[in-house]
PDB file of C-alpha atoms in Angstrom:
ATOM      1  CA  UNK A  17       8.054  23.594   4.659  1.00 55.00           C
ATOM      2  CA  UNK A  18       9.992  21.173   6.506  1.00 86.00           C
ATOM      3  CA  UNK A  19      11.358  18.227   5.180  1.00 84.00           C
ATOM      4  CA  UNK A  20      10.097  15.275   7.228  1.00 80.00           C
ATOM      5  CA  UNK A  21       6.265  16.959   6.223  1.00 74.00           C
ATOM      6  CA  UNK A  22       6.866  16.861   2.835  1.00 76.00           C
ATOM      7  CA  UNK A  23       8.674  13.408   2.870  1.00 68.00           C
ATOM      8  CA  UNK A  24       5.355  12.005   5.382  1.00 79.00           C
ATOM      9  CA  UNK A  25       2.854  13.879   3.052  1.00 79.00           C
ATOM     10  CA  UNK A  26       4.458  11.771   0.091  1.00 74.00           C
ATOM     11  CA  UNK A  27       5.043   8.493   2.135  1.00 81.00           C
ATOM     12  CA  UNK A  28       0.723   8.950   2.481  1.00 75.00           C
ATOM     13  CA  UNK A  29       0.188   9.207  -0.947  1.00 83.00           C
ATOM     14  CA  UNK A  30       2.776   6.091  -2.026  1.00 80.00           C
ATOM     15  CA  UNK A  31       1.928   4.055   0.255  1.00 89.00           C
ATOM     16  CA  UNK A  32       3.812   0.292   0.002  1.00 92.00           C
ATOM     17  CA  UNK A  33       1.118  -2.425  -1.148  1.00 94.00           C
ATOM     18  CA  UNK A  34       1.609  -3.715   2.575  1.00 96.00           C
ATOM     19  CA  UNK A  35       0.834  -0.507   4.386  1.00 94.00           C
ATOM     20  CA  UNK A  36      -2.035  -0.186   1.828  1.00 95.00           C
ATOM     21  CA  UNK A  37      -3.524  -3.421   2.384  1.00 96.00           C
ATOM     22  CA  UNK A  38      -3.121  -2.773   6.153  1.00 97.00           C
ATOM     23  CA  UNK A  39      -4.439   0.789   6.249  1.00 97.00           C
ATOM     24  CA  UNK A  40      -7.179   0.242   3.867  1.00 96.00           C
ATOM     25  CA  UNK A  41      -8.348  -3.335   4.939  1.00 97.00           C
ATOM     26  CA  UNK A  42      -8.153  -2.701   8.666  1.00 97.00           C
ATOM     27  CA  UNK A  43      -6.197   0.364  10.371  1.00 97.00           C
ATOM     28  CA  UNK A  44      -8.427   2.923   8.977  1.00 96.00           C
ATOM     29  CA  UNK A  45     -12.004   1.403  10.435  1.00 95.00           C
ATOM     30  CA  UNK A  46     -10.570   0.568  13.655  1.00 97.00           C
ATOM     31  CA  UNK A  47     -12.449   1.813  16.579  1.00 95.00           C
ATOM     32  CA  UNK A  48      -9.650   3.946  17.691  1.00 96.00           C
ATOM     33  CA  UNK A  49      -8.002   6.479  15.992  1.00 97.00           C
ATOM     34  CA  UNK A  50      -5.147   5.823  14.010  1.00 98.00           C
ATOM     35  CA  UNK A  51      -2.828   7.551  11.662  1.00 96.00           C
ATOM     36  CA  UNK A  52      -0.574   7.125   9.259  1.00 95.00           C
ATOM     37  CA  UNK A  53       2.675   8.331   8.573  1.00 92.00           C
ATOM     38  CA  UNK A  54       2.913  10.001  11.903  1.00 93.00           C
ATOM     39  CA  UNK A  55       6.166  12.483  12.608  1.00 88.00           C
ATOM     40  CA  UNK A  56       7.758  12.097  15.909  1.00 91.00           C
ATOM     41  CA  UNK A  57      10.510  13.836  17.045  1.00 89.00           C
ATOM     42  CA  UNK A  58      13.385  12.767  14.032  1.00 88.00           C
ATOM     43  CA  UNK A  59      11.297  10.082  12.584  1.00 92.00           C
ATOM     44  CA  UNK A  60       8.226   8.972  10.503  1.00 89.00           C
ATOM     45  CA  UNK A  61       6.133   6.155  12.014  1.00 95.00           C
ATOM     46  CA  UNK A  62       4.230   4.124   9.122  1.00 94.00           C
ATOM     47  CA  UNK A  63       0.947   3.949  11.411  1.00 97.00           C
ATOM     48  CA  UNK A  64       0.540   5.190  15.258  1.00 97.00           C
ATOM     49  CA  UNK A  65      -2.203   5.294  17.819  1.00 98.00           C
ATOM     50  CA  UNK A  66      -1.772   8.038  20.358  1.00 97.00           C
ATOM     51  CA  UNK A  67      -4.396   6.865  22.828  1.00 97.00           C
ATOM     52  CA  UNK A  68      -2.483   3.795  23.020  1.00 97.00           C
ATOM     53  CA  UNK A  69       1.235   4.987  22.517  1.00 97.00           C
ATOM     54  CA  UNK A  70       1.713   2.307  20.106  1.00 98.00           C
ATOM     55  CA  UNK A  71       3.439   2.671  16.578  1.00 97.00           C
ATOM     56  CA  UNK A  72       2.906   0.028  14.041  1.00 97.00           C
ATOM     57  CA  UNK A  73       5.856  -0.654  11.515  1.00 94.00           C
ATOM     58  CA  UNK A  74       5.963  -2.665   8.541  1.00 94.00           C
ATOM     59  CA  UNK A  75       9.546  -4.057   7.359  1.00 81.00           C
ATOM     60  CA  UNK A  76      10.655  -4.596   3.862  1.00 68.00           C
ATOM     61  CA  UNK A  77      14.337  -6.389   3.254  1.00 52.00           C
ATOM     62  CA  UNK A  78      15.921  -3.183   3.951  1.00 57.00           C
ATOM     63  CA  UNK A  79      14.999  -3.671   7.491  1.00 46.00           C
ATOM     64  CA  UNK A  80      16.807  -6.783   7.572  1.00 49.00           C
ATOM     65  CA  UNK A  81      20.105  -5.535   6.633  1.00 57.00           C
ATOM     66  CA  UNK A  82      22.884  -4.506   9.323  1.00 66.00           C
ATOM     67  CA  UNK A  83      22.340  -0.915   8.884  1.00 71.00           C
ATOM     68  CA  UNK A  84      18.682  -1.227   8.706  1.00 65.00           C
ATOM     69  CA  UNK A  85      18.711  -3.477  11.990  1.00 73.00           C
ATOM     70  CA  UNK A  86      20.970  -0.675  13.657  1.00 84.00           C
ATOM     71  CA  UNK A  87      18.343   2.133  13.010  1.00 81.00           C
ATOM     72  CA  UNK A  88      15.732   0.488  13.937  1.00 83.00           C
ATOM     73  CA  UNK A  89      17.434  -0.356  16.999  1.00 88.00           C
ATOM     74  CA  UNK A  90      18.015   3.261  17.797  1.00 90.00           C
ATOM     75  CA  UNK A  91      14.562   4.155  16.395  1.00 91.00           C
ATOM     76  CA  UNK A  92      13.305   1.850  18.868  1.00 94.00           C
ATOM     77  CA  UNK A  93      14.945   3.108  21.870  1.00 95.00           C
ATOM     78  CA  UNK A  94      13.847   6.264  21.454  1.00 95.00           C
ATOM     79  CA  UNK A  95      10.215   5.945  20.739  1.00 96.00           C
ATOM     80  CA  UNK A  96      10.577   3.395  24.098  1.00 94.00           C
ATOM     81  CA  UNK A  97      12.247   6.661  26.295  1.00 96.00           C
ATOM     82  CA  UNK A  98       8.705   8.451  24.872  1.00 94.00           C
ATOM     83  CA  UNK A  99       6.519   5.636  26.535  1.00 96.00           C
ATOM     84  CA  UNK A 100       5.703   4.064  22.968  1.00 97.00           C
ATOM     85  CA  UNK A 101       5.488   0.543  22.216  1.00 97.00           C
ATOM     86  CA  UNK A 102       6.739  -0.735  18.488  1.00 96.00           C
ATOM     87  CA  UNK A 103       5.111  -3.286  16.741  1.00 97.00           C
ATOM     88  CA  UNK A 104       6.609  -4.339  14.038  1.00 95.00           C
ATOM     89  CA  UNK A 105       5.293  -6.693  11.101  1.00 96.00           C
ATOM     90  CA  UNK A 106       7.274  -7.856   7.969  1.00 93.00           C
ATOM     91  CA  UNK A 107       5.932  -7.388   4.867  1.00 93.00           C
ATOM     92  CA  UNK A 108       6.056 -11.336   4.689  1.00 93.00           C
ATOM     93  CA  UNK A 109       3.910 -11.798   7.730  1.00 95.00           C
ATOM     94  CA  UNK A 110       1.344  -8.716   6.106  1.00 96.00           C
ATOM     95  CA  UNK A 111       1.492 -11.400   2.765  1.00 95.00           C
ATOM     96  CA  UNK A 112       1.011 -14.981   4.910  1.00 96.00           C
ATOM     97  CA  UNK A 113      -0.506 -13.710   8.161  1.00 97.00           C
ATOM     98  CA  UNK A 114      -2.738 -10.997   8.033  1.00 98.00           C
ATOM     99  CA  UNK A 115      -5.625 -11.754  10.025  1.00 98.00           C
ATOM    100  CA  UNK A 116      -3.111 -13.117  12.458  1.00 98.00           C
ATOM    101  CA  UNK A 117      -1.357  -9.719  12.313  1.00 98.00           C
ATOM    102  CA  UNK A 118      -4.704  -7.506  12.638  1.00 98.00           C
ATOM    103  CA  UNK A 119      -5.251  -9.602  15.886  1.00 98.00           C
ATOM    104  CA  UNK A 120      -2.256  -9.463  17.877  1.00 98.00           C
ATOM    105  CA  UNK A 121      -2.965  -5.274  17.208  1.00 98.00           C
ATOM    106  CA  UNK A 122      -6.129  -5.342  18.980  1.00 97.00           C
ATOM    107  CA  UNK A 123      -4.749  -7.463  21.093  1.00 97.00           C
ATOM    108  CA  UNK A 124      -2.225  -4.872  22.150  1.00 97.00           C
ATOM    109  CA  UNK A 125      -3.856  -1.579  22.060  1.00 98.00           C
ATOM    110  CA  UNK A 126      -6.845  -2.920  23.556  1.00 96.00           C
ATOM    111  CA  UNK A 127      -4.085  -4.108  26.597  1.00 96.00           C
ATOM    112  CA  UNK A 128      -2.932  -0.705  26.285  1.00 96.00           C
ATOM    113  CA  UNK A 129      -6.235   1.354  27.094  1.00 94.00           C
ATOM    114  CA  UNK A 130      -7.550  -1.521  28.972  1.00 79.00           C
ATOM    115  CA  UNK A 131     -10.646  -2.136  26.727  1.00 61.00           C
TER     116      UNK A 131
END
């Protein structure tokens, strides 16, 4: 089986207490679909939604590193060249802003299939 299934299949099952909270508490009754732990092309988006070609990422400290800002950079370049926007949330904004967060979502993927 290939190796980015396996490691997505196992990133589903353990998900972080943020992507749980996020997931469980809003992603998974939104009115459009979304899904988590999505593969595309060389990488593993936490949550995307394909009607609205937007991926959702949530960033622990590694994020915040220079090698972490670096990937994401590239990351982010690509999944751009694929017509997909990146949202991305710290953990610390999940924590001390969710509602806020869950808004500015709809906000965007509502923009996005003009809803």
């Amino acid at each position: 089986m290939d190796k980015l299934l396996v490691l997505a299949r196992a990133m589903r099952k353990n998900m972080t207490p943020y992507e749980r909270k996020l997931w469980y508490d809003f992603l998974s009754k939104y009115s459009v679909r979304i899904v988590r732990q999505k593969i595309f092309g060389h990488y593993i988006l936490d949550f995307y939604c394909k009607q609205a070609k937007v991926a959702i990422e949530l960033d622990g400290s590694q994020h915040y590193r220079d090698v972490g800002k670096r990937n994401d950079a590239v990351r982010t370049k690509f999944l751009e060249k694929q017509g997909i926007l990146v949202l991305r949330y710290s953990n610390k904004k999940i924590h001390d802003n969710f509602k806020g967060v869950c808004m500015d979502i709809d906000r965007v993927i509502s923009s996005r299939i003009n809803r």
